[in-house]
CSV table of C-alpha atoms and ligand atoms in Angstrom, one decimal:
chain,number,residue,atom,x,y,z
A,136,UNK,CA,-36.2,-69.7,-141.5
A,137,UNK,CA,-33.7,-68.1,-138.9
A,138,UNK,CA,-33.2,-64.5,-139.8
A,139,UNK,CA,-30.5,-61.9,-138.6
A,140,UNK,CA,-31.4,-58.5,-139.6
A,141,UNK,CA,-27.9,-56.7,-140.0
A,142,UNK,CA,-29.4,-53.1,-140.2
A,143,UNK,CA,-32.7,-51.9,-138.6
A,144,UNK,CA,-33.3,-49.0,-136.4
A,145,UNK,CA,-35.6,-50.5,-133.7
A,146,UNK,CA,-35.5,-47.2,-131.6
A,147,UNK,CA,-38.2,-46.0,-134.3
A,148,UNK,CA,-40.4,-49.4,-134.1
A,149,UNK,CA,-43.1,-50.6,-131.8
A,150,UNK,CA,-43.3,-53.8,-129.7
A,151,UNK,CA,-45.6,-55.0,-132.4
A,152,UNK,CA,-42.9,-54.9,-134.8
A,153,UNK,CA,-40.6,-57.0,-132.4
A,154,UNK,CA,-43.6,-59.5,-132.2
A,155,UNK,CA,-44.0,-59.7,-135.8
A,156,UNK,CA,-40.3,-59.9,-136.5
A,157,UNK,CA,-40.0,-62.9,-134.1
A,158,UNK,CA,-43.0,-64.6,-135.7
A,159,UNK,CA,-41.4,-64.2,-139.0
A,160,UNK,CA,-38.0,-65.8,-137.9
A,161,UNK,CA,-35.8,-62.9,-137.0
A,162,UNK,CA,-33.6,-63.9,-133.9
A,163,UNK,CA,-31.0,-61.5,-133.9
A,164,UNK,CA,-30.3,-57.9,-135.3
A,165,UNK,CA,-28.0,-55.1,-135.5
A,166,UNK,CA,-29.0,-51.5,-134.8
A,167,UNK,CA,-26.7,-48.8,-136.4
A,168,UNK,CA,-26.7,-45.6,-134.8
A,169,UNK,CA,-27.9,-43.1,-137.2
A,170,UNK,CA,-29.8,-39.8,-137.7
A,171,UNK,CA,-33.1,-39.6,-136.0
A,172,UNK,CA,-34.9,-37.4,-138.3
A,173,UNK,CA,-34.7,-34.4,-136.0
A,174,UNK,CA,-31.2,-33.0,-136.0
A,175,UNK,CA,-29.1,-33.2,-132.8
A,176,UNK,CA,-27.5,-30.1,-131.4
A,177,UNK,CA,-24.7,-31.5,-128.9
A,178,UNK,CA,-22.8,-34.6,-128.0
A,179,UNK,CA,-24.8,-35.3,-124.9
A,180,UNK,CA,-27.9,-36.1,-127.3
A,181,UNK,CA,-25.6,-38.7,-128.8
A,182,UNK,CA,-24.6,-40.0,-125.4
A,183,UNK,CA,-28.4,-40.7,-124.5
A,184,UNK,CA,-28.9,-42.2,-127.9
A,185,UNK,CA,-25.8,-44.5,-127.6
A,186,UNK,CA,-27.0,-45.5,-123.9
A,187,UNK,CA,-30.2,-46.4,-125.3
A,188,UNK,CA,-28.7,-48.8,-127.9
A,189,UNK,CA,-26.6,-50.3,-125.0
A,190,UNK,CA,-29.6,-50.4,-122.4
A,191,UNK,CA,-33.3,-50.0,-123.1
A,192,UNK,CA,-33.2,-51.3,-126.6
A,193,UNK,CA,-31.5,-54.6,-125.9
A,194,UNK,CA,-33.9,-55.0,-123.0
A,195,UNK,CA,-36.8,-54.5,-125.3
A,196,UNK,CA,-35.5,-56.8,-127.9
A,197,UNK,CA,-34.8,-59.6,-125.4
A,198,UNK,CA,-38.3,-59.6,-124.2
A,199,UNK,CA,-39.3,-60.6,-127.6
A,200,UNK,CA,-36.4,-63.3,-128.0
A,201,UNK,CA,-34.3,-61.2,-130.2
A,202,UNK,CA,-30.7,-60.7,-129.7
A,203,UNK,CA,-29.7,-56.9,-130.0
A,204,UNK,CA,-26.2,-55.4,-130.9
A,205,UNK,CA,-25.4,-52.3,-132.1
A,206,UNK,CA,-22.9,-50.1,-134.1
A,207,UNK,CA,-21.8,-47.0,-133.0
A,208,UNK,CA,-20.7,-43.8,-134.7
A,209,UNK,CA,-21.1,-40.1,-135.7
A,210,UNK,CA,-23.5,-40.5,-138.7
A,211,UNK,CA,-22.4,-38.7,-142.2
A,212,UNK,CA,-25.2,-36.2,-142.0
A,213,UNK,CA,-24.6,-34.8,-138.7
A,214,UNK,CA,-20.8,-34.9,-139.2
A,215,UNK,CA,-21.3,-31.8,-141.1
A,216,UNK,CA,-22.6,-30.0,-138.0
A,217,UNK,CA,-19.8,-28.6,-135.8
A,218,UNK,CA,-21.9,-28.8,-132.7
A,219,UNK,CA,-22.1,-32.6,-133.3
A,220,UNK,CA,-18.6,-33.4,-134.2
A,221,UNK,CA,-16.9,-33.4,-130.8
A,222,UNK,CA,-19.0,-36.7,-129.9
A,223,UNK,CA,-15.9,-38.4,-132.2
A,224,UNK,CA,-13.6,-37.7,-128.9
A,225,UNK,CA,-16.3,-39.5,-126.8
A,226,UNK,CA,-16.6,-42.8,-129.2
A,227,UNK,CA,-13.4,-44.7,-127.6
A,228,UNK,CA,-15.4,-45.2,-124.4
A,229,UNK,CA,-18.3,-46.5,-126.1
A,230,UNK,CA,-16.6,-48.6,-128.7
A,231,UNK,CA,-15.3,-50.9,-125.9
A,232,UNK,CA,-19.0,-51.9,-124.8
A,233,UNK,CA,-19.8,-55.6,-125.1
A,234,UNK,CA,-22.6,-55.4,-127.6
A,235,UNK,CA,-20.8,-53.1,-129.9
A,236,UNK,CA,-20.0,-55.0,-133.0
A,237,UNK,CA,-19.1,-52.6,-135.5
A,238,UNK,CA,-18.4,-48.8,-136.2
A,239,UNK,CA,-21.2,-47.4,-138.0
A,240,UNK,CA,-23.1,-46.1,-139.8
A,241,UNK,CA,-20.4,-44.1,-141.4
A,242,UNK,CA,-19.9,-43.0,-144.8
A,243,UNK,CA,-20.9,-40.2,-147.1
A,244,UNK,CA,-23.9,-38.2,-147.3
A,245,UNK,CA,-23.2,-35.0,-149.2
A,246,UNK,CA,-19.5,-35.7,-149.9
A,247,UNK,CA,-18.2,-32.9,-147.9
A,248,UNK,CA,-14.8,-32.2,-146.4
A,249,UNK,CA,-16.4,-32.6,-142.9
A,250,UNK,CA,-17.7,-36.2,-144.0
A,251,UNK,CA,-14.2,-37.1,-145.6
A,252,UNK,CA,-12.7,-36.2,-141.9
A,253,UNK,CA,-15.5,-38.2,-139.9
A,254,UNK,CA,-15.1,-41.3,-142.2
A,255,UNK,CA,-11.3,-41.3,-142.0
A,256,UNK,CA,-11.2,-40.8,-138.2
A,257,UNK,CA,-13.9,-43.5,-137.6
A,258,UNK,CA,-12.2,-46.2,-139.8
A,259,UNK,CA,-9.2,-45.6,-137.8
A,260,UNK,CA,-11.3,-46.1,-134.6
A,261,UNK,CA,-12.6,-49.2,-136.1
A,262,UNK,CA,-9.1,-50.6,-136.7
A,263,UNK,CA,-8.0,-49.3,-133.2
A,264,UNK,CA,-10.8,-51.3,-131.5
A,265,UNK,CA,-10.7,-54.5,-133.5
A,266,UNK,CA,-13.9,-53.8,-134.9
A,267,UNK,CA,-15.6,-54.0,-138.6
A,268,UNK,CA,-17.1,-51.1,-140.2
A,269,UNK,CA,-20.7,-50.5,-141.5
A,270,UNK,CA,-20.4,-48.0,-144.3
A,271,UNK,CA,-23.4,-46.6,-145.7
A,272,UNK,CA,-23.3,-45.5,-149.5
A,273,UNK,CA,-25.0,-42.2,-150.3
A,274,UNK,CA,-28.5,-42.2,-151.7
A,275,UNK,CA,-27.8,-39.4,-153.9
A,276,UNK,CA,-24.7,-39.7,-156.6
A,277,UNK,CA,-24.5,-43.4,-155.4
A,278,UNK,CA,-21.7,-44.6,-157.6
A,279,UNK,CA,-19.4,-41.7,-157.3
A,280,UNK,CA,-20.0,-41.8,-153.5
A,281,UNK,CA,-19.1,-45.6,-153.6
A,282,UNK,CA,-15.9,-45.0,-155.4
A,283,UNK,CA,-14.9,-42.2,-153.1
A,284,UNK,CA,-15.8,-44.6,-150.2
A,285,UNK,CA,-13.7,-47.4,-151.4
A,286,UNK,CA,-10.8,-45.0,-152.0
A,287,UNK,CA,-10.9,-44.0,-148.3
A,288,UNK,CA,-11.2,-47.5,-147.0
A,289,UNK,CA,-8.1,-48.4,-149.2
A,290,UNK,CA,-6.1,-45.6,-147.4
A,291,UNK,CA,-7.3,-46.5,-144.0
A,292,UNK,CA,-5.7,-48.8,-141.6
A,293,UNK,CA,-8.9,-51.0,-141.7
A,294,UNK,CA,-8.9,-54.3,-143.8
A,295,UNK,CA,-11.3,-53.8,-146.6
A,296,UNK,CA,-12.6,-57.3,-145.8
A,297,UNK,CA,-13.7,-55.9,-142.4
A,298,UNK,CA,-16.2,-53.3,-144.3
A,299,UNK,CA,-19.8,-53.8,-145.0
A,300,UNK,CA,-20.8,-51.5,-147.9
A,301,UNK,CA,-24.5,-50.8,-147.5
A,302,UNK,CA,-27.4,-49.7,-149.4
A,303,UNK,CA,-26.1,-51.3,-152.6
A,304,UNK,CA,-28.0,-51.8,-155.9
A,305,UNK,CA,-27.6,-53.2,-159.3
A,306,UNK,CA,-25.3,-50.4,-160.3
A,307,UNK,CA,-22.7,-50.6,-157.5
A,308,UNK,CA,-22.7,-54.2,-156.6
A,309,UNK,CA,-19.7,-55.1,-159.0
A,310,UNK,CA,-17.4,-52.4,-157.9
A,311,UNK,CA,-18.2,-52.9,-154.1
A,312,UNK,CA,-17.4,-56.7,-154.5
A,313,UNK,CA,-14.2,-55.7,-156.4
A,314,UNK,CA,-13.1,-53.8,-153.1
A,315,UNK,CA,-13.1,-57.1,-151.0
A,316,UNK,CA,-15.7,-55.6,-148.7
A,317,UNK,CA,-19.0,-57.4,-147.7
A,318,UNK,CA,-22.2,-56.4,-149.7
A,319,UNK,CA,-25.4,-55.1,-147.8
A,320,UNK,CA,-28.7,-54.6,-149.6
A,321,UNK,CA,-31.5,-52.6,-147.8
A,322,UNK,CA,-34.9,-53.7,-149.2
A,323,UNK,CA,-37.5,-51.1,-149.2
A,324,UNK,CA,-41.2,-50.8,-149.7
A,325,UNK,CA,-40.6,-48.2,-152.5
A,326,UNK,CA,-38.4,-48.3,-155.6
A,327,UNK,CA,-34.9,-48.3,-154.0
A,328,UNK,CA,-34.4,-52.0,-153.8
A,329,UNK,CA,-37.3,-54.5,-153.7
A,330,UNK,CA,-37.2,-58.4,-153.1
A,331,UNK,CA,-37.5,-59.4,-156.7
A,332,UNK,CA,-34.7,-57.3,-157.7
A,333,UNK,CA,-32.7,-58.6,-154.7
A,334,UNK,CA,-33.2,-62.1,-155.9
A,335,UNK,CA,-32.1,-61.1,-159.4
A,336,UNK,CA,-28.9,-59.6,-158.0
A,337,UNK,CA,-28.4,-63.0,-155.9
A,338,UNK,CA,-28.9,-65.0,-159.3
A,339,UNK,CA,-26.3,-62.9,-161.1
A,340,UNK,CA,-23.7,-62.4,-158.3
A,341,UNK,CA,-24.0,-65.4,-156.0
A,342,UNK,CA,-24.8,-65.4,-152.3
A,343,UNK,CA,-20.9,-65.0,-151.1
A,344,UNK,CA,-20.7,-62.2,-148.5
A,345,UNK,CA,-24.2,-60.8,-149.4
A,346,UNK,CA,-26.3,-59.2,-146.4
A,347,UNK,CA,-29.9,-58.3,-146.8
A,348,UNK,CA,-31.4,-55.9,-144.3
A,349,UNK,CA,-34.7,-54.0,-143.8
A,350,UNK,CA,-33.1,-50.7,-142.8
A,351,UNK,CA,-36.4,-50.0,-141.2
A,352,UNK,CA,-36.5,-46.8,-139.4
A,353,UNK,CA,-38.9,-43.8,-138.9
A,354,UNK,CA,-39.6,-43.5,-142.5
A,355,UNK,CA,-41.6,-45.7,-144.8
A,356,UNK,CA,-40.1,-49.2,-144.4
A,357,UNK,CA,-41.0,-52.6,-143.4
A,358,UNK,CA,-39.2,-54.7,-140.8
A,359,UNK,CA,-40.3,-58.0,-142.3
A,360,UNK,CA,-38.5,-57.4,-145.6
A,361,UNK,CA,-35.8,-59.8,-144.8
A,362,UNK,CA,-38.4,-62.6,-144.4
A,363,UNK,CA,-39.9,-61.3,-147.8
A,364,UNK,CA,-36.5,-61.8,-149.5
A,365,UNK,CA,-36.1,-65.3,-147.9
A,366,UNK,CA,-39.5,-66.2,-149.3
A,367,UNK,CA,-38.8,-64.7,-152.7
A,368,UNK,CA,-35.4,-66.6,-152.8
A,369,UNK,CA,-37.3,-70.0,-152.2
A,370,UNK,CA,-39.9,-69.2,-154.8
A,371,UNK,CA,-37.1,-68.4,-157.5
A,372,UNK,CA,-35.5,-72.0,-156.7
A,373,UNK,CA,-32.8,-71.1,-154.2
A,374,UNK,CA,-32.5,-73.7,-151.5
A,375,UNK,CA,-33.1,-73.5,-147.8
A,376,UNK,CA,-29.3,-73.4,-147.2
A,377,UNK,CA,-28.8,-70.5,-149.7
A,378,UNK,CA,-31.5,-68.6,-147.7
A,379,UNK,CA,-29.7,-69.5,-144.3
A,380,UNK,CA,-26.5,-68.5,-145.7
A,381,UNK,CA,-27.7,-65.0,-146.7
A,382,UNK,CA,-30.2,-64.2,-143.9
A,383,UNK,CA,-28.1,-65.8,-141.0
A,384,UNK,CA,-24.5,-67.1,-141.6
A,385,UNK,CA,-23.3,-64.2,-143.6
A,386,UNK,CA,-24.3,-61.4,-141.1
A,387,UNK,CA,-23.1,-63.9,-138.1
A,388,UNK,CA,-19.7,-64.1,-140.0
A,389,UNK,CA,-19.4,-60.3,-140.8
A,390,UNK,CA,-20.3,-59.1,-137.1
A,391,UNK,CA,-18.5,-62.1,-135.7
A,392,UNK,CA,-15.3,-60.4,-136.7
A,393,UNK,CA,-15.9,-58.2,-133.7
A,394,UNK,CA,-15.7,-61.4,-131.4
A,395,UNK,CA,-18.5,-59.8,-129.6
A,396,UNK,CA,-21.8,-61.5,-131.0
A,397,UNK,CA,-23.7,-63.2,-128.2
A,398,UNK,CA,-26.8,-65.0,-130.0
A,399,UNK,CA,-28.1,-67.0,-127.3
A,400,UNK,CA,-31.3,-64.9,-126.1
A,401,UNK,CA,-33.9,-67.2,-124.5
A,402,UNK,CA,-37.2,-67.3,-126.2
A,403,UNK,CA,-39.7,-64.8,-125.1
A,404,UNK,CA,-41.6,-65.5,-121.8
A,405,UNK,CA,-45.2,-65.9,-122.4
A,406,UNK,CA,-46.1,-62.0,-122.5
A,407,UNK,CA,-48.6,-62.6,-119.6
A,408,UNK,CA,-50.0,-59.6,-117.9
A,409,UNK,CA,-47.4,-57.9,-115.7
A,410,UNK,CA,-44.6,-59.0,-117.9
A,411,UNK,CA,-44.9,-57.0,-120.9
A,412,UNK,CA,-43.1,-53.7,-121.6
A,413,UNK,CA,-44.9,-51.9,-118.8
A,414,UNK,CA,-45.0,-48.3,-118.2
A,415,UNK,CA,-44.3,-48.2,-114.5
A,416,UNK,CA,-47.9,-48.0,-113.8
A,417,UNK,CA,-50.0,-48.8,-116.7
B,921,UNK,CA,-19.3,-74.6,-103.4
B,922,UNK,CA,-17.3,-71.6,-101.9
B,923,UNK,CA,-14.5,-70.3,-104.0
B,924,UNK,CA,-11.1,-70.2,-102.7
B,925,UNK,CA,-9.8,-66.6,-102.2
B,926,UNK,CA,-7.2,-67.2,-105.0
B,927,UNK,CA,-9.9,-69.0,-107.2
B,928,UNK,CA,-12.9,-66.9,-107.8
B,929,UNK,CA,-15.7,-67.9,-110.2
B,930,UNK,CA,-15.0,-71.7,-110.5
B,931,UNK,CA,-17.3,-72.1,-113.3
B,932,UNK,CA,-15.0,-70.1,-115.8
B,933,UNK,CA,-13.4,-72.0,-118.6
B,934,UNK,CA,-9.6,-71.9,-119.0
B,935,UNK,CA,-9.4,-68.7,-121.4
B,936,UNK,CA,-12.0,-66.7,-119.3
B,937,UNK,CA,-9.9,-67.8,-116.1
B,938,UNK,CA,-6.6,-66.4,-117.7
B,939,UNK,CA,-8.5,-63.2,-118.7
B,940,UNK,CA,-9.9,-62.9,-115.1
B,941,UNK,CA,-6.5,-63.4,-113.5
B,942,UNK,CA,-4.9,-60.5,-115.6
B,943,UNK,CA,-7.9,-58.4,-114.9
B,944,UNK,CA,-7.7,-59.0,-111.1
B,945,UNK,CA,-4.1,-58.2,-111.1
B,946,UNK,CA,-4.8,-54.9,-112.8
B,947,UNK,CA,-7.5,-54.0,-110.3
B,948,UNK,CA,-5.0,-54.8,-107.4
B,949,UNK,CA,-2.6,-52.7,-108.9
B,950,UNK,CA,-5.0,-49.7,-109.3
B,951,UNK,CA,-5.9,-50.3,-105.5
B,952,UNK,CA,-2.4,-50.2,-104.5
B,953,UNK,CA,-1.6,-47.0,-106.5
B,954,UNK,CA,-4.6,-45.1,-105.0
B,955,UNK,CA,-3.3,-46.0,-101.5
B,956,UNK,CA,0.1,-44.9,-102.4
B,957,UNK,CA,-1.0,-41.6,-103.7
B,958,UNK,CA,-4.2,-41.1,-101.9
B,959,UNK,CA,-6.2,-40.6,-104.9
B,960,UNK,CA,-8.8,-42.6,-106.3
B,961,UNK,CA,-7.6,-43.2,-109.8
B,962,UNK,CA,-6.4,-41.7,-113.0
B,963,UNK,CA,-9.7,-40.5,-114.4
B,964,UNK,CA,-11.3,-39.2,-111.1
B,965,UNK,CA,-13.1,-36.1,-110.5
B,966,UNK,CA,-13.6,-35.2,-107.1
B,967,UNK,CA,-17.0,-35.4,-105.2
B,968,UNK,CA,-20.2,-37.2,-106.6
B,969,UNK,CA,-21.7,-36.4,-109.9
B,970,UNK,CA,-25.3,-36.7,-110.8
B,971,UNK,CA,-25.9,-40.4,-112.2
B,972,UNK,CA,-26.1,-39.1,-115.7
B,973,UNK,CA,-25.0,-35.8,-117.4
B,974,UNK,CA,-23.3,-34.5,-120.3
B,975,UNK,CA,-19.5,-35.3,-120.9
B,976,UNK,CA,-16.7,-33.3,-120.0
B,977,UNK,CA,-12.9,-33.2,-120.9
B,978,UNK,CA,-12.2,-35.4,-117.8
B,979,UNK,CA,-14.7,-38.1,-119.2
B,980,UNK,CA,-12.4,-38.8,-122.0
B,981,UNK,CA,-9.1,-39.5,-119.7
B,982,UNK,CA,-7.6,-42.9,-120.6
B,983,UNK,CA,-9.5,-45.2,-118.5
B,984,UNK,CA,-7.5,-47.6,-116.1
B,985,UNK,CA,-6.8,-51.0,-117.5
B,986,UNK,CA,-9.1,-52.7,-115.2
B,987,UNK,CA,-12.0,-50.5,-116.3
B,988,UNK,CA,-11.7,-51.6,-119.8
B,989,UNK,CA,-11.9,-55.2,-118.3
B,990,UNK,CA,-15.0,-54.1,-116.5
B,991,UNK,CA,-16.5,-53.1,-119.8
B,992,UNK,CA,-15.4,-56.2,-121.6
B,993,UNK,CA,-16.5,-58.7,-118.9
B,994,UNK,CA,-19.5,-60.0,-121.0
B,995,UNK,CA,-17.7,-61.1,-124.1
B,996,UNK,CA,-14.7,-62.6,-122.1
B,997,UNK,CA,-16.3,-64.2,-119.0
B,998,UNK,CA,-19.5,-64.8,-120.6
B,999,UNK,CA,-23.0,-63.3,-119.8
B,1000,UNK,CA,-23.8,-65.7,-117.0
B,1001,UNK,CA,-20.4,-64.6,-115.1
B,1002,UNK,CA,-20.5,-61.0,-116.1
B,1003,UNK,CA,-22.4,-59.7,-112.9
B,1004,UNK,CA,-20.0,-61.7,-110.8
B,1005,UNK,CA,-16.7,-60.8,-112.6
B,1006,UNK,CA,-17.7,-57.1,-112.6
B,1007,UNK,CA,-18.7,-56.8,-108.9
B,1008,UNK,CA,-15.5,-58.7,-108.1
B,1009,UNK,CA,-13.4,-56.2,-110.1
B,1010,UNK,CA,-15.1,-53.3,-108.3
B,1011,UNK,CA,-14.2,-54.9,-105.0
B,1012,UNK,CA,-10.6,-55.6,-105.8
B,1013,UNK,CA,-9.9,-52.2,-107.2
B,1014,UNK,CA,-11.6,-50.9,-104.1
B,1015,UNK,CA,-13.5,-48.4,-106.2
B,1016,UNK,CA,-14.5,-45.4,-104.4
B,1017,UNK,CA,-18.0,-43.5,-104.9
B,1018,UNK,CA,-16.6,-41.2,-107.5
B,1019,UNK,CA,-15.4,-44.1,-109.5
B,1020,UNK,CA,-18.6,-46.1,-109.1
B,1021,UNK,CA,-20.6,-42.9,-110.0
B,1022,UNK,CA,-18.5,-42.5,-113.3
B,1023,UNK,CA,-18.5,-46.4,-114.2
B,1024,UNK,CA,-22.4,-46.2,-113.7
B,1025,UNK,CA,-22.7,-43.0,-115.6
B,1026,UNK,CA,-20.6,-44.3,-118.5
B,1027,UNK,CA,-22.0,-47.9,-118.3
B,1028,UNK,CA,-24.2,-50.1,-120.3
B,1029,UNK,CA,-27.2,-51.6,-118.7
B,1030,UNK,CA,-25.2,-54.7,-117.6
B,1031,UNK,CA,-22.2,-52.4,-116.2
B,1032,UNK,CA,-24.9,-50.2,-114.2
B,1033,UNK,CA,-26.4,-53.4,-112.9
B,1034,UNK,CA,-22.9,-54.5,-111.5
B,1035,UNK,CA,-22.4,-51.1,-109.8
B,1036,UNK,CA,-25.8,-51.4,-108.2
B,1037,UNK,CA,-25.0,-54.9,-106.9
B,1038,UNK,CA,-21.6,-53.7,-105.6
B,1039,UNK,CA,-23.0,-50.7,-103.5
B,1040,UNK,CA,-23.4,-52.4,-100.3
B,1041,UNK,CA,-19.9,-53.4,-100.0
B,1042,UNK,CA,-18.3,-50.4,-101.5
B,1043,UNK,CA,-20.2,-47.4,-100.0
B,1044,UNK,CA,-20.9,-47.0,-96.2
B,1045,UNK,CA,-23.2,-43.9,-96.4
B,1046,UNK,CA,-26.1,-42.7,-98.6
B,1047,UNK,CA,-23.8,-41.1,-101.2
B,1048,UNK,CA,-24.7,-43.5,-103.9
B,1049,UNK,CA,-28.4,-43.0,-103.6
B,1050,UNK,CA,-28.6,-41.0,-106.7
B,1051,UNK,CA,-27.5,-44.3,-108.6
B,1052,UNK,CA,-30.4,-46.3,-107.0
B,1053,UNK,CA,-32.9,-43.4,-107.7
B,1054,UNK,CA,-31.9,-43.4,-111.3
B,1055,UNK,CA,-31.8,-47.2,-111.5
B,1056,UNK,CA,-35.6,-47.2,-110.1
B,1057,UNK,CA,-36.5,-44.5,-112.7
B,1058,UNK,CA,-36.0,-47.0,-115.4
B,1059,UNK,CA,-38.3,-49.8,-116.7
B,1060,UNK,CA,-35.4,-52.3,-117.1
B,1061,UNK,CA,-36.5,-55.2,-114.8
B,1062,UNK,CA,-32.7,-56.1,-114.3
B,1063,UNK,CA,-31.8,-52.7,-113.1
B,1064,UNK,CA,-34.8,-52.4,-110.9
B,1065,UNK,CA,-34.1,-55.8,-109.2
B,1066,UNK,CA,-30.4,-54.7,-108.8
B,1067,UNK,CA,-31.4,-51.5,-107.3
B,1068,UNK,CA,-33.7,-52.9,-104.4
B,1069,UNK,CA,-30.7,-54.7,-102.7
B,1070,UNK,CA,-29.3,-54.3,-99.1
B,1071,UNK,CA,-28.0,-50.7,-100.2
B,1072,UNK,CA,-31.5,-49.6,-100.8
B,1073,UNK,CA,-32.9,-51.5,-97.8
B,1074,UNK,CA,-30.4,-49.4,-95.5
B,1075,UNK,CA,-30.6,-46.0,-97.3
B,1076,UNK,CA,-33.9,-45.4,-99.2
B,1077,UNK,CA,-36.2,-43.0,-97.4
B,1078,UNK,CA,-39.7,-44.7,-96.5
B,1079,UNK,CA,-41.4,-42.7,-99.7
B,1080,UNK,CA,-38.9,-43.9,-102.1
B,1081,UNK,CA,-38.6,-47.4,-100.6
B,1082,UNK,CA,-42.4,-48.0,-100.8
B,1083,UNK,CA,-42.5,-46.8,-104.4
B,1084,UNK,CA,-39.7,-49.1,-105.0
B,1085,UNK,CA,-41.7,-51.9,-103.9
B,1086,UNK,CA,-44.7,-50.8,-105.9
B,1087,UNK,CA,-42.4,-50.6,-109.1
B,1088,UNK,CA,-41.3,-54.2,-108.6
B,1089,UNK,CA,-45.0,-55.3,-108.5
B,1090,UNK,CA,-46.0,-53.1,-111.6
B,1091,UNK,CA,-42.8,-54.2,-113.6
B,1092,UNK,CA,-43.1,-57.9,-112.7
B,1093,UNK,CA,-39.6,-58.0,-110.6
B,1094,UNK,CA,-40.4,-60.8,-107.8
B,1095,UNK,CA,-40.4,-59.1,-104.3
B,1096,UNK,CA,-37.7,-61.7,-103.4
B,1097,UNK,CA,-35.3,-59.2,-104.9
B,1098,UNK,CA,-36.4,-56.6,-102.3
B,1099,UNK,CA,-33.8,-57.0,-99.6
B,1100,UNK,CA,-35.1,-56.9,-96.1
B,1101,UNK,CA,-38.8,-56.8,-97.1
B,1102,UNK,CA,-40.1,-58.3,-93.8
B,1103,UNK,CA,-38.2,-55.9,-91.6
B,1104,UNK,CA,-39.0,-52.8,-93.6
B,1105,UNK,CA,-42.8,-53.6,-94.3
B,1106,UNK,CA,-43.5,-54.4,-90.7
B,1107,UNK,CA,-46.2,-52.2,-89.3
B,1108,UNK,CA,-45.8,-49.8,-92.4
B,1109,UNK,CA,-49.4,-48.6,-92.6
B,1110,UNK,CA,-48.7,-46.3,-95.6
B,1111,UNK,CA,-47.2,-49.2,-97.4
B,1112,UNK,CA,-50.3,-51.2,-96.4
B,1113,UNK,CA,-52.6,-48.4,-97.8
B,1114,UNK,CA,-50.7,-48.1,-101.0
B,1115,UNK,CA,-50.9,-51.9,-101.6
B,1116,UNK,CA,-54.5,-52.3,-100.6
B,1117,UNK,CA,-55.2,-49.3,-103.0
B,1118,UNK,CA,-53.3,-51.0,-105.9
B,1119,UNK,CA,-55.1,-54.3,-105.2
B,1120,UNK,CA,-58.6,-52.4,-105.2
B,1121,UNK,CA,-57.5,-51.0,-108.6
B,1122,UNK,CA,-56.9,-54.2,-110.1
B,1123,UNK,CA,-59.9,-56.0,-108.7
B,1124,UNK,CA,-61.9,-53.1,-110.2
B,1125,UNK,CA,-60.4,-53.7,-113.6
B,1126,UNK,CA,-61.1,-57.3,-113.4
B,1127,UNK,CA,-57.6,-58.2,-113.3
B,1128,UNK,CA,-56.0,-60.7,-110.8
B,1129,UNK,CA,-54.1,-59.4,-107.7
B,1130,UNK,CA,-50.4,-60.6,-107.9
B,1131,UNK,CA,-49.6,-63.2,-105.2
B,1132,UNK,CA,-46.4,-60.9,-104.2
B,1133,UNK,CA,-48.8,-58.1,-103.6
B,1134,UNK,CA,-50.9,-60.2,-101.1
B,1135,UNK,CA,-47.6,-61.5,-99.6
B,1136,UNK,CA,-46.4,-57.9,-99.0
B,1137,UNK,CA,-49.6,-56.9,-97.6
B,1138,UNK,CA,-49.4,-59.7,-95.1
B,1139,UNK,CA,-45.9,-58.6,-94.2
B,1140,UNK,CA,-47.0,-55.1,-93.2
B,1141,UNK,CA,-49.2,-56.7,-90.5
B,1142,UNK,CA,-52.0,-54.5,-91.4
B,1143,UNK,CA,-55.6,-55.6,-92.3
B,1144,UNK,CA,-56.6,-54.7,-95.8
C,1570,LIG,ZN1,-29.7,-47.0,-141.5
């Protein structure tokens, strides 16, 4: 089973996770920039984070045989902090980088005017740079948030078919599909969305334009949820081709809209002594 | 095969070739414009900046067209050609130290590597050492390997150079990457001591001594 996790925050994960993901079949992933748990206080803090997503993290991933791409943006939560908003002016010089395959995560958190502004500005940046957009739907007041998101996308210069609406569930999938966008589902170890409910959604909705991710980060999460969905699909009677479509071909098609996916990472060298992630003097 | 002067990088496919031709023309124009006006480029600040630092208003001046090509080389020329394409662009644009510093500071790991590879041909004095030192602080082996080329061999002071050699041994960068290793290691008793101590530490831990370590120790000409 080849797996592309289209949304996972590896900055918060360990090399054990990389190893386990490779063993489970993960060969590619996209790491969206997001909130780190601790609020940032300046654009410079974003610069270092973006640089890590364009440097150190792809290096780590490659050592475990996994192709690493990223999406960059000012996230919705920090779009509300005036100290962080000027990073919007710096995004153009980051969005031209080779491994940036979308603008994201953008969207709504608390549905404030500041979030309206950041979302509209960054949809425009995506259109300007020939990039698709990864748009997160809010955890609170999700259906209303989705509707407002779809309205803003319609008013933007970005083709709705170049938008991935993420963190969907049973109550939002239909309207999201009606927008013409791609459909992302984050599978968590708690009640937000689990693999069996995901299989039920796939049975009801079909596999077209559906992407499944672990959204694993610094919170309670599981970087192997993509594999568990694949196994649950097979157990429920889906074929291997269906699994490959959801876990590989659909994310490749969506992020491939950027023209920047490079998936040919060599398999990991035997992680012998002296060739693991060293600390410059272990 | 030696590429003809007007046909660099013979391995490129036709689309990448056309892209590169346009990029090189843009770089040539930037070099000529700088010559005419005596200024290094549209987005240039005077002087040498630290290798990393917070953004300023001048960071967001629209970049020269060839600089956008520099950023996009991986997806247009392919990863295997990206280093060669980027260093060629730096040459043809005749990028001065201030431009190299800015491109490094704003660059991905791949772009930073290209700047490091271009240093020996672009920078005469020690002014780019902050970039080399920045790269040697990372644990990205592709940056470490690019940092220990001819520029480092010419300009790194003995202490920093010895630590660079040790860093290569620690991170698994083959010592073949260290330019001029034979010359600089010769009769370097301090390097010999550091290598011997490192070998003793490995042996005490029951771990093998890397072959490259033994080789470097032999090059010092000192007995361990
Ligand atoms: Zn996320």
